[in-house]
Coordinates of N, CA and C in Angstrom, one line a residue:
Chain A
E1 N 15.2 -20.2 11.9 CA 14.7 -18.9 12.5 C 15.4 -17.7 11.9
V2 N 14.6 -16.8 11.4 CA 15.2 -15.5 10.9 C 15.8 -14.7 12.0
Q3 N 17.0 -14.3 11.8 CA 17.6 -13.4 12.8 C 18.3 -12.2 12.1
L4 N 18.1 -11.0 12.6 CA 18.8 -9.8 12.1 C 19.5 -9.2 13.3
V5 N 20.8 -9.0 13.3 CA 21.5 -8.5 14.4 C 22.3 -7.3 14.0
E6 N 21.9 -6.1 14.5 CA 22.6 -4.9 14.1 C 23.8 -4.6 15.1
S7 N 24.7 -3.9 14.6 CA 25.9 -3.5 15.4 C 26.5 -2.2 14.9
G8 N 27.3 -1.6 15.7 CA 28.0 -0.4 15.2 C 27.6 0.9 15.8
G9 N 26.5 0.9 16.5 CA 26.0 2.2 17.1 C 26.9 2.6 18.3
V10 N 27.2 3.9 18.3 CA 28.0 4.5 19.3 C 27.6 6.0 19.4
V11 N 28.4 6.6 20.4 CA 28.2 8.1 20.5 C 29.3 8.7 19.5
V12 N 28.8 9.7 18.7 CA 29.7 10.3 17.7 C 29.4 11.8 17.7
Q13 N 30.4 12.6 17.4 CA 30.2 14.0 17.4 C 29.6 14.5 16.1
P14 N 28.8 15.6 16.1 CA 28.3 16.1 14.9 C 29.4 16.3 13.8
G15 N 29.0 15.9 12.6 CA 29.9 16.0 11.5 C 30.7 14.7 11.3
G16 N 30.6 13.8 12.3 CA 31.4 12.5 12.2 C 30.7 11.5 11.3
S17 N 31.4 10.3 11.3 CA 31.0 9.2 10.4 C 30.9 8.0 11.3
L18 N 30.1 7.0 10.7 CA 29.8 5.8 11.4 C 29.3 4.8 10.4
R19 N 29.7 3.5 10.6 CA 29.2 2.4 9.7 C 28.4 1.4 10.6
L20 N 27.1 1.2 10.3 CA 26.3 0.2 10.9 C 26.3 -1.0 10.1
S21 N 26.2 -2.2 10.8 CA 26.2 -3.5 10.2 C 24.9 -4.2 10.6
C22 N 24.5 -5.1 9.8 CA 23.4 -6.0 10.2 C 23.7 -7.4 9.6
A23 N 23.8 -8.3 10.5 CA 24.1 -9.7 10.2 C 22.8 -10.5 10.1
A24 N 22.6 -11.1 9.0 CA 21.3 -11.8 8.7 C 21.6 -13.3 8.7
S25 N 20.6 -14.1 9.2 CA 20.6 -15.5 9.1 C 19.2 -16.1 9.1
G26 N 19.1 -17.3 8.8 CA 17.8 -18.0 8.8 C 17.0 -17.9 7.6
F27 N 17.5 -17.2 6.5 CA 16.7 -17.1 5.3 C 17.8 -16.8 4.2
T28 N 17.3 -16.9 2.9 CA 18.2 -16.7 1.8 C 18.4 -15.2 1.6
F29 N 19.4 -14.7 2.1 CA 19.6 -13.3 2.2 C 19.6 -12.6 0.8
D30 N 20.2 -13.2 -0.1 CA 20.3 -12.6 -1.4 C 19.1 -12.7 -2.3
D31 N 18.0 -13.2 -1.7 CA 16.7 -13.2 -2.4 C 15.8 -11.9 -2.0
Y32 N 16.3 -11.2 -1.0 CA 15.4 -10.1 -0.5 C 16.0 -8.7 -0.5
T33 N 15.1 -7.8 -0.7 CA 15.4 -6.4 -0.5 C 15.5 -6.2 1.0
M34 N 16.4 -5.3 1.4 CA 16.6 -5.0 2.8 C 16.5 -3.5 3.1
H35 N 16.1 -3.2 4.3 CA 15.8 -1.8 4.6 C 16.5 -1.4 5.9
W36 N 16.7 -0.1 6.1 CA 17.0 0.5 7.4 C 15.9 1.4 7.8
V37 N 15.4 1.3 9.0 CA 14.4 2.1 9.6 C 14.9 2.7 10.9
R38 N 14.6 3.9 11.2 CA 15.1 4.5 12.5 C 14.0 5.0 13.4
Q39 N 14.3 5.2 14.6 CA 13.4 5.7 15.6 C 14.1 6.5 16.6
A40 N 13.9 7.8 16.5 CA 14.4 8.8 17.5 C 13.9 8.5 18.9
P41 N 14.6 8.8 19.9 CA 14.1 8.5 21.3 C 12.7 9.0 21.5
G42 N 11.8 8.2 21.9 CA 10.4 8.6 22.2 C 9.6 9.0 21.0
K43 N 10.1 8.8 19.8 CA 9.4 9.2 18.6 C 8.9 8.0 17.8
G44 N 8.4 8.3 16.6 CA 7.8 7.3 15.7 C 8.9 6.7 14.8
L45 N 8.4 5.9 13.9 CA 9.3 5.2 12.9 C 9.5 6.0 11.7
E46 N 10.7 6.0 11.2 CA 11.1 6.7 10.0 C 11.9 5.8 9.1
W47 N 11.4 5.5 7.9 CA 12.1 4.7 6.9 C 13.3 5.5 6.5
V48 N 14.5 4.8 6.3 CA 15.7 5.5 6.0 C 16.2 5.2 4.6
S49 N 16.3 3.9 4.3 CA 16.9 3.5 3.0 C 16.5 2.0 2.7
L50 N 16.6 1.7 1.4 CA 16.5 0.3 1.0 C 17.5 -0.1 -0.1
I51 N 17.8 -1.3 -0.2 CA 18.7 -1.9 -1.2 C 18.1 -3.1 -1.8
S52 N 18.1 -3.2 -3.1 CA 17.5 -4.4 -3.7 C 18.3 -5.7 -3.4
W53 N 17.8 -6.8 -3.8 CA 18.4 -8.1 -3.4 C 19.8 -8.2 -4.0
D54 N 20.1 -7.6 -5.2 CA 21.4 -7.7 -5.8 C 22.3 -6.5 -5.6
G55 N 21.7 -5.5 -4.8 CA 22.5 -4.3 -4.6 C 22.4 -3.3 -5.7
G56 N 21.7 -3.6 -6.8 CA 21.7 -2.8 -7.9 C 20.9 -1.5 -7.8
S57 N 19.9 -1.5 -6.9 CA 19.0 -0.4 -6.7 C 19.1 0.0 -5.2
T58 N 19.2 1.3 -5.0 CA 19.2 1.9 -3.7 C 18.3 3.1 -3.6
Y59 N 17.6 3.3 -2.5 CA 16.8 4.5 -2.3 C 17.0 5.0 -0.9
Y60 N 16.7 6.4 -0.8 CA 17.0 7.0 0.5 C 15.9 8.0 0.8
A61 N 15.6 8.2 2.1 CA 14.8 9.3 2.5 C 15.5 10.6 2.2
D62 N 14.8 11.6 2.0 CA 15.4 12.9 1.7 C 16.2 13.4 2.8
S63 N 15.9 13.0 4.1 CA 16.6 13.5 5.2 C 18.0 13.0 5.3
V64 N 18.3 11.9 4.6 CA 19.7 11.3 4.7 C 20.4 11.3 3.3
K65 N 19.6 11.6 2.3 CA 20.2 11.5 0.9 C 21.5 12.4 0.8
G66 N 22.5 11.8 0.2 CA 23.8 12.5 0.0 C 24.7 12.3 1.2
R67 N 24.2 11.8 2.3 CA 25.0 11.6 3.5 C 25.2 10.2 3.9
F68 N 24.1 9.4 3.7 CA 24.1 8.0 4.0 C 24.3 7.1 2.8
T69 N 24.9 6.0 2.9 CA 25.0 5.0 1.8 C 24.7 3.6 2.3
I70 N 23.8 3.0 1.7 CA 23.4 1.6 2.0 C 24.2 0.7 1.1
S71 N 24.6 -0.5 1.6 CA 25.3 -1.5 0.8 C 25.0 -2.8 1.4
R72 N 25.4 -3.9 0.7 CA 25.2 -5.2 1.2 C 26.3 -6.1 0.6
D73 N 26.7 -7.2 1.3 CA 27.6 -8.2 0.9 C 26.9 -9.5 1.0
N74 N 26.4 -10.0 -0.1 CA 25.6 -11.2 -0.1 C 26.4 -12.4 0.3
S75 N 27.7 -12.4 0.0 CA 28.6 -13.5 0.4 C 28.8 -13.6 1.9
K76 N 28.5 -12.5 2.6 CA 28.6 -12.5 4.1 C 27.2 -12.3 4.8
N77 N 26.2 -12.4 4.0 CA 24.8 -12.2 4.5 C 24.7 -10.9 5.4
S78 N 25.3 -9.9 4.9 CA 25.4 -8.7 5.7 C 24.9 -7.4 5.0
L79 N 24.3 -6.5 5.8 CA 23.8 -5.2 5.3 C 24.5 -4.2 6.0
Y80 N 24.7 -3.0 5.4 CA 25.5 -2.0 6.0 C 24.8 -0.6 5.7
L81 N 25.2 0.3 6.6 CA 24.7 1.7 6.4 C 25.9 2.6 6.8
Q82 N 26.5 3.2 5.8 CA 27.6 4.2 6.0 C 26.9 5.6 6.2
M83 N 27.2 6.2 7.4 CA 26.6 7.4 7.8 C 27.7 8.5 7.9
N84 N 27.6 9.5 7.1 CA 28.6 10.6 7.1 C 27.9 11.9 7.4
S85 N 28.7 12.9 7.8 CA 28.2 14.2 8.1 C 27.0 14.1 9.1
L86 N 27.2 13.4 10.1 CA 26.1 13.1 11.1 C 25.6 14.4 11.8
R87 N 24.4 14.5 12.0 CA 23.7 15.6 12.7 C 23.1 15.1 14.0
T88 N 22.8 16.1 14.8 CA 22.1 15.7 16.1 C 20.8 15.0 15.8
E89 N 20.1 15.4 14.8 CA 18.8 14.9 14.5 C 18.9 13.4 13.9
D90 N 20.1 12.9 13.7 CA 20.2 11.5 13.3 C 20.3 10.6 14.5
T91 N 20.3 11.2 15.7 CA 20.2 10.3 16.9 C 19.0 9.5 16.9
A92 N 19.2 8.2 17.0 CA 18.0 7.2 16.9 C 18.5 5.8 17.1
L93 N 17.5 5.0 17.3 CA 17.8 3.5 17.2 C 17.6 3.1 15.8
Y94 N 18.6 2.5 15.2 CA 18.5 2.1 13.8 C 18.2 0.6 13.7
Y95 N 17.2 0.3 13.0 CA 16.7 -1.1 12.8 C 17.1 -1.5 11.3
C96 N 17.6 -2.7 11.2 CA 17.5 -3.3 9.8 C 16.2 -4.2 9.7
A97 N 15.7 -4.2 8.6 CA 14.4 -4.9 8.4 C 14.4 -5.6 7.1
K98 N 13.8 -6.8 7.1 CA 13.7 -7.6 5.9 C 12.4 -7.3 5.1
D99 N 12.5 -7.1 3.8 CA 11.2 -7.0 3.0 C 10.5 -8.3 3.0
I100 N 9.2 -8.3 3.0 CA 8.4 -9.5 3.0 C 8.5 -10.3 1.7
E101 N 8.7 -9.6 0.6 CA 8.6 -10.1 -0.7 C 10.0 -10.6 -1.2
R102 N 10.0 -11.8 -1.8 CA 11.2 -12.4 -2.4 C 11.3 -11.7 -3.8
G103 N 12.5 -11.2 -4.1 CA 12.7 -10.6 -5.4 C 12.4 -9.1 -5.3
A104 N 11.4 -8.6 -6.0 CA 11.1 -7.2 -6.0 C 10.5 -6.8 -4.7
A105 N 10.8 -5.5 -4.3 CA 10.4 -5.1 -3.0 C 8.9 -4.9 -2.9
A106 N 8.3 -5.3 -1.8 CA 6.9 -5.0 -1.5 C 6.8 -3.7 -0.7
G107 N 7.9 -3.4 0.0 CA 7.9 -2.1 0.8 C 7.4 -2.2 2.2
F108 N 7.3 -3.4 2.7 CA 6.9 -3.6 4.1 C 7.7 -4.8 4.7
F109 N 7.7 -4.9 6.0 CA 8.7 -5.7 6.7 C 8.2 -6.8 7.6
D110 N 8.7 -8.0 7.4 CA 8.2 -9.1 8.2 C 9.1 -9.4 9.4
Y111 N 10.4 -9.1 9.3 CA 11.3 -9.3 10.3 C 12.2 -8.0 10.6
W112 N 12.4 -7.8 11.8 CA 13.2 -6.6 12.3 C 14.3 -7.1 13.2
G113 N 15.4 -6.4 13.2 CA 16.4 -6.6 14.3 C 16.0 -5.9 15.5
Q114 N 16.8 -6.0 16.5 CA 16.6 -5.3 17.8 C 17.1 -3.9 17.8
G115 N 17.8 -3.5 16.8 CA 18.3 -2.1 16.7 C 19.6 -1.8 17.3
T116 N 20.3 -0.8 16.8 CA 21.6 -0.3 17.3 C 21.5 1.2 17.5
L117 N 21.9 1.7 18.7 CA 21.6 3.1 19.0 C 22.8 4.0 18.5
V118 N 22.4 5.0 17.8 CA 23.4 6.0 17.3 C 23.0 7.3 18.0
T119 N 24.0 7.8 18.7 CA 23.8 9.1 19.4 C 24.8 10.1 18.8
V120 N 24.3 11.2 18.3 CA 25.1 12.3 17.8 C 25.1 13.4 18.7
S121 N 26.2 13.7 19.4 CA 26.3 14.7 20.4 C 27.7 15.1 20.6
S122 N 27.9 16.4 20.9 CA 29.2 16.9 21.2 C 29.5 16.9 22.7
Chain B
D1 N 5.5 13.2 -1.2 CA 5.4 12.1 -0.2 C 4.0 11.9 0.2
I2 N 3.7 10.7 0.5 CA 2.3 10.4 1.0 C 2.4 10.5 2.5
Q3 N 1.5 11.3 3.1 CA 1.4 11.5 4.5 C 0.4 10.6 5.1
M4 N 0.8 10.0 6.2 CA -0.1 9.1 6.9 C -0.5 9.7 8.3
T5 N -1.8 9.8 8.6 CA -2.2 10.4 9.8 C -3.1 9.4 10.6
Q6 N -2.7 9.1 11.8 CA -3.4 8.2 12.7 C -4.2 9.0 13.7
S7 N -5.4 8.4 14.1 CA -6.2 8.9 15.2 C -6.8 7.8 15.9
P8 N -6.9 7.9 17.3 CA -6.3 9.0 18.0 C -4.8 8.8 18.2
S9 N -4.1 9.8 18.8 CA -2.7 9.6 19.1 C -2.5 8.7 20.3
S10 N -3.4 8.8 21.2 CA -3.4 7.9 22.3 C -4.8 7.5 22.7
L11 N -4.9 6.4 23.4 CA -6.2 5.8 23.7 C -6.1 5.0 25.0
S12 N -7.1 5.1 25.9 CA -7.1 4.3 27.1 C -8.3 3.4 26.9
A13 N -8.1 2.1 27.2 CA -9.1 1.1 27.1 C -8.9 0.0 28.2
S14 N -9.9 -0.8 28.4 CA -9.9 -1.9 29.3 C -9.8 -3.2 28.7
V15 N -9.3 -4.2 29.4 CA -9.3 -5.6 28.9 C -10.7 -6.0 28.6
G16 N -10.8 -6.6 27.4 CA -12.1 -7.0 26.9 C -12.8 -6.0 26.0
D17 N -12.3 -4.8 25.9 CA -12.9 -3.7 25.1 C -12.6 -4.0 23.6
R18 N -13.5 -3.5 22.8 CA -13.3 -3.4 21.3 C -12.7 -2.1 21.0
V19 N -11.6 -2.1 20.3 CA -10.8 -0.8 20.0 C -10.6 -0.7 18.5
T20 N -10.8 0.5 18.1 CA -10.5 0.8 16.6 C -9.6 2.0 16.5
I21 N -8.6 1.8 15.7 CA -7.6 2.9 15.4 C -7.7 3.2 13.9
T22 N -7.7 4.5 13.6 CA -7.9 4.9 12.2 C -6.6 5.5 11.6
C23 N -6.4 5.2 10.3 CA -5.2 5.8 9.6 C -5.8 6.3 8.3
R24 N -5.3 7.6 8.0 CA -5.8 8.2 6.8 C -4.5 8.6 5.9
A25 N -4.6 8.3 4.7 CA -3.5 8.6 3.7 C -3.8 10.0 3.0
S26 N -2.8 10.7 2.7 CA -3.0 12.0 2.0 C -3.4 11.9 0.6
Q27 N -3.3 10.7 0.0 CA -3.8 10.4 -1.3 C -4.1 8.9 -1.4
S28 N -4.8 8.5 -2.4 CA -5.2 7.1 -2.5 C -4.0 6.2 -2.5
I29 N -4.1 5.1 -1.7 CA -3.0 4.1 -1.7 C -3.6 2.7 -2.0
S30 N -4.8 2.7 -2.6 CA -5.4 1.4 -2.8 C -5.5 0.6 -1.5
S31 N -4.9 -0.6 -1.5 CA -4.9 -1.4 -0.2 C -3.5 -1.6 0.3
Y32 N -2.6 -0.7 -0.1 CA -1.2 -0.9 0.3 C -0.9 -0.3 1.6
L33 N -1.6 -0.9 2.6 CA -1.5 -0.3 4.0 C -1.2 -1.5 5.0
N34 N -0.3 -1.2 5.8 CA 0.2 -2.2 6.8 C 0.1 -1.7 8.2
W35 N 0.0 -2.6 9.1 CA -0.1 -2.2 10.6 C 1.0 -3.0 11.4
Y36 N 1.6 -2.3 12.3 CA 2.6 -2.9 13.1 C 2.3 -2.6 14.6
Q37 N 2.7 -3.5 15.5 CA 2.6 -3.3 16.9 C 4.0 -3.2 17.5
Q38 N 4.2 -2.2 18.3 CA 5.5 -2.1 19.0 C 5.3 -2.0 20.5
K39 N 6.0 -2.8 21.2 CA 6.0 -2.8 22.7 C 7.3 -2.1 23.1
P40 N 7.2 -1.5 24.3 CA 8.4 -0.8 24.8 C 9.7 -1.6 24.8
G41 N 10.8 -1.1 24.2 CA 12.0 -1.7 24.1 C 12.1 -2.8 23.1
K42 N 11.1 -3.0 22.3 CA 11.1 -4.1 21.3 C 11.0 -3.5 19.9
A43 N 11.3 -4.3 18.9 CA 11.2 -4.0 17.5 C 9.7 -4.0 17.2
P44 N 9.3 -3.3 16.2 CA 7.9 -3.4 15.7 C 7.6 -4.8 15.1
K45 N 6.4 -5.2 15.2 CA 5.9 -6.5 14.7 C 4.8 -6.3 13.7
L46 N 4.9 -7.0 12.5 CA 3.9 -6.9 11.5 C 2.6 -7.6 11.9
L47 N 1.5 -6.9 11.9 CA 0.2 -7.5 12.3 C -0.7 -7.8 11.1
I48 N -0.8 -6.7 10.2 CA -1.8 -6.8 9.1 C -1.0 -6.2 7.9
Y49 N -1.2 -6.8 6.8 CA -0.6 -6.3 5.5 C -1.7 -6.2 4.5
A50 N -1.5 -5.4 3.5 CA -2.5 -5.2 2.4 C -3.9 -4.9 3.0
A51 N -3.9 -4.1 3.9 CA -5.1 -3.5 4.6 C -5.8 -4.5 5.5
S52 N -5.9 -5.8 5.0 CA -6.8 -6.7 5.8 C -6.3 -8.1 5.9
S53 N -5.1 -8.4 5.5 CA -4.5 -9.7 5.6 C -3.7 -9.9 6.9
L54 N -4.1 -10.9 7.6 CA -3.5 -11.2 8.9 C -2.1 -11.9 8.7
Q55 N -1.1 -11.3 9.3 CA 0.2 -11.9 9.2 C 0.2 -13.2 10.0
S56 N 1.0 -14.2 9.5 CA 1.0 -15.5 10.2 C 1.4 -15.4 11.7
G57 N 0.6 -16.1 12.5 CA 0.9 -16.1 13.9 C 0.2 -15.0 14.7
V58 N -0.4 -14.1 14.0 CA -1.1 -13.0 14.7 C -2.5 -13.4 15.1
P59 N -2.9 -13.2 16.4 CA -4.3 -13.6 16.8 C -5.4 -13.0 16.0
S60 N -6.4 -13.8 15.9 CA -7.6 -13.4 15.0 C -8.4 -12.2 15.6
R61 N -8.1 -11.8 16.8 CA -8.8 -10.7 17.3 C -8.4 -9.4 16.7
F62 N -7.3 -9.4 15.9 CA -6.8 -8.3 15.2 C -7.4 -8.4 13.8
S63 N -7.9 -7.2 13.3 CA -8.4 -7.2 11.9 C -8.2 -5.8 11.3
G64 N -8.1 -5.8 10.0 CA -7.9 -4.5 9.3 C -8.9 -4.4 8.2
S65 N -9.2 -3.1 7.9 CA -10.2 -2.9 6.8 C -9.8 -1.5 6.2
G66 N -10.4 -1.3 5.0 CA -10.3 0.0 4.3 C -9.6 -0.1 3.0
S67 N -9.7 0.9 2.2 CA -9.0 1.1 0.9 C -9.1 2.5 0.5
G68 N -8.2 2.9 -0.4 CA -8.2 4.2 -0.9 C -7.4 5.1 0.1
T69 N -8.1 5.9 0.9 CA -7.4 6.8 1.9 C -7.7 6.5 3.3
D70 N -8.8 5.7 3.6 CA -9.2 5.5 5.0 C -9.1 4.0 5.4
F71 N -8.5 3.8 6.5 CA -8.2 2.4 7.0 C -8.4 2.4 8.5
T72 N -8.8 1.2 9.0 CA -8.9 0.9 10.4 C -8.3 -0.4 10.8
L73 N -7.7 -0.3 12.0 CA -7.3 -1.5 12.7 C -8.2 -1.7 13.9
T74 N -8.8 -2.9 14.0 CA -9.7 -3.2 15.1 C -9.1 -4.4 15.9
I75 N -9.2 -4.2 17.2 CA -8.9 -5.3 18.2 C -10.2 -5.7 18.8
S76 N -10.7 -6.9 18.6 CA -12.1 -7.2 19.0 C -12.3 -7.3 20.5
S77 N -11.3 -7.8 21.2 CA -11.4 -8.0 22.6 C -10.0 -7.8 23.2
L78 N -9.7 -6.7 23.7 CA -8.4 -6.4 24.2 C -7.9 -7.4 25.2
Q79 N -6.7 -7.8 25.0 CA -6.0 -8.6 26.0 C -4.8 -7.8 26.6
P80 N -4.4 -8.3 27.8 CA -3.3 -7.5 28.5 C -2.1 -7.3 27.6
E81 N -1.8 -8.2 26.8 CA -0.5 -8.1 26.0 C -0.7 -7.2 24.8
D82 N -1.9 -6.7 24.6 CA -2.2 -5.8 23.4 C -1.8 -4.3 23.7
F83 N -1.5 -4.0 24.9 CA -1.2 -2.6 25.3 C 0.2 -2.3 24.7
A84 N 0.2 -1.4 23.8 CA 1.4 -1.2 23.0 C 1.1 0.1 22.1
T85 N 2.1 0.4 21.2 CA 1.9 1.5 20.3 C 1.7 0.8 18.9
Y86 N 0.8 1.4 18.1 CA 0.4 0.8 16.8 C 0.8 1.9 15.7
Y87 N 1.4 1.4 14.7 CA 1.7 2.2 13.5 C 1.1 1.7 12.2
C88 N 0.6 2.6 11.4 CA 0.3 2.2 10.1 C 1.4 2.7 9.2
Q89 N 1.5 2.0 8.0 CA 2.6 2.3 7.1 C 2.1 2.0 5.6
Q90 N 2.4 2.9 4.7 CA 2.0 2.7 3.3 C 3.1 2.2 2.5
S91 N 2.8 1.2 1.7 CA 3.7 0.7 0.7 C 3.3 0.8 -0.7
Y92 N 2.4 1.8 -0.9 CA 1.9 2.1 -2.3 C 3.0 2.7 -3.1
S93 N 3.7 3.7 -2.5 CA 4.8 4.3 -3.1 C 6.1 4.0 -2.4
T94 N 7.1 3.4 -3.1 CA 8.3 3.0 -2.5 C 9.1 4.2 -2.1
L95 N 8.9 5.3 -2.7 CA 9.8 6.4 -2.5 C 9.0 7.6 -2.0
P96 N 9.1 8.0 -0.7 CA 9.6 7.1 0.4 C 8.5 6.3 1.0
I97 N 8.8 5.3 1.7 CA 7.9 4.5 2.5 C 7.6 5.4 3.7
T98 N 6.4 5.5 4.1 CA 6.0 6.4 5.2 C 5.1 5.7 6.2
F99 N 5.3 6.1 7.5 CA 4.5 5.6 8.6 C 3.6 6.7 9.2
G100 N 2.5 6.3 9.8 CA 1.8 7.2 10.7 C 2.6 7.5 11.9
Q101 N 2.1 8.4 12.7 CA 2.8 8.9 13.9 C 2.7 8.0 15.1
G102 N 1.8 7.0 15.0 CA 1.6 6.1 16.1 C 0.4 6.4 16.9
T103 N -0.1 5.3 17.5 CA -1.3 5.4 18.4 C -0.9 4.6 19.6
R104 N -0.8 5.2 20.8 CA -0.4 4.6 22.0 C -1.7 4.1 22.7
L105 N -1.7 2.8 22.9 CA -2.9 2.1 23.5 C -2.5 1.8 25.0
E106 N -3.2 2.5 25.9 CA -2.9 2.3 27.3 C -4.0 1.7 28.1
I107 N -3.7 1.1 29.2 CA -4.7 0.5 30.1 C -5.5 1.6 30.9
K108 N -6.8 1.4 30.8 CA -7.6 2.4 31.6 C -7.6 1.9 33.1

């Protein structure tokens, strides 16, 4: 059974930093592109970032480019999101999501975690 | 960026109704269109991919159609468990992946 379990969400002050983690199991983690998708309270879904199966390619939404860094450790079946210079508008539930395609990214998601809540507030 | 626009934003319907939700892309995305269902407090669930392919385990009352810029999600006979928010998402352009704003389907 595929499982994605996010952690690391807390309340942080504007300008602060945070690292989210996603522990994956039930599939061959290093075969798949992985994504972060967020959802502000009561709002829709916003794609944040992706990382290729080998970590060699990363992409970001303009809203987080230069502030967030996605990474992965295939030896630990883990995905990460380093979040710096946090803003109030980064407040959201952050989901990690598995790309459906093995190898190259298809750009859509067949499994999602339950999310971890990041609140940016003074 | 490719903008995705769903209509309506909300919809009231009854059990047994046939419901259609529309998604329009700001430019042609061929058939690179996916649909998700999200229930309150839960993660989104993939229903339809590549505009019309049913994800494994999804009931056959869900169907998708369209290509280019205009797409539809149809639920042929609403069941109580179908009341949720539905999102379309384009995967034609990886940078960035974009979602529609969502359609909230409520019980009449």
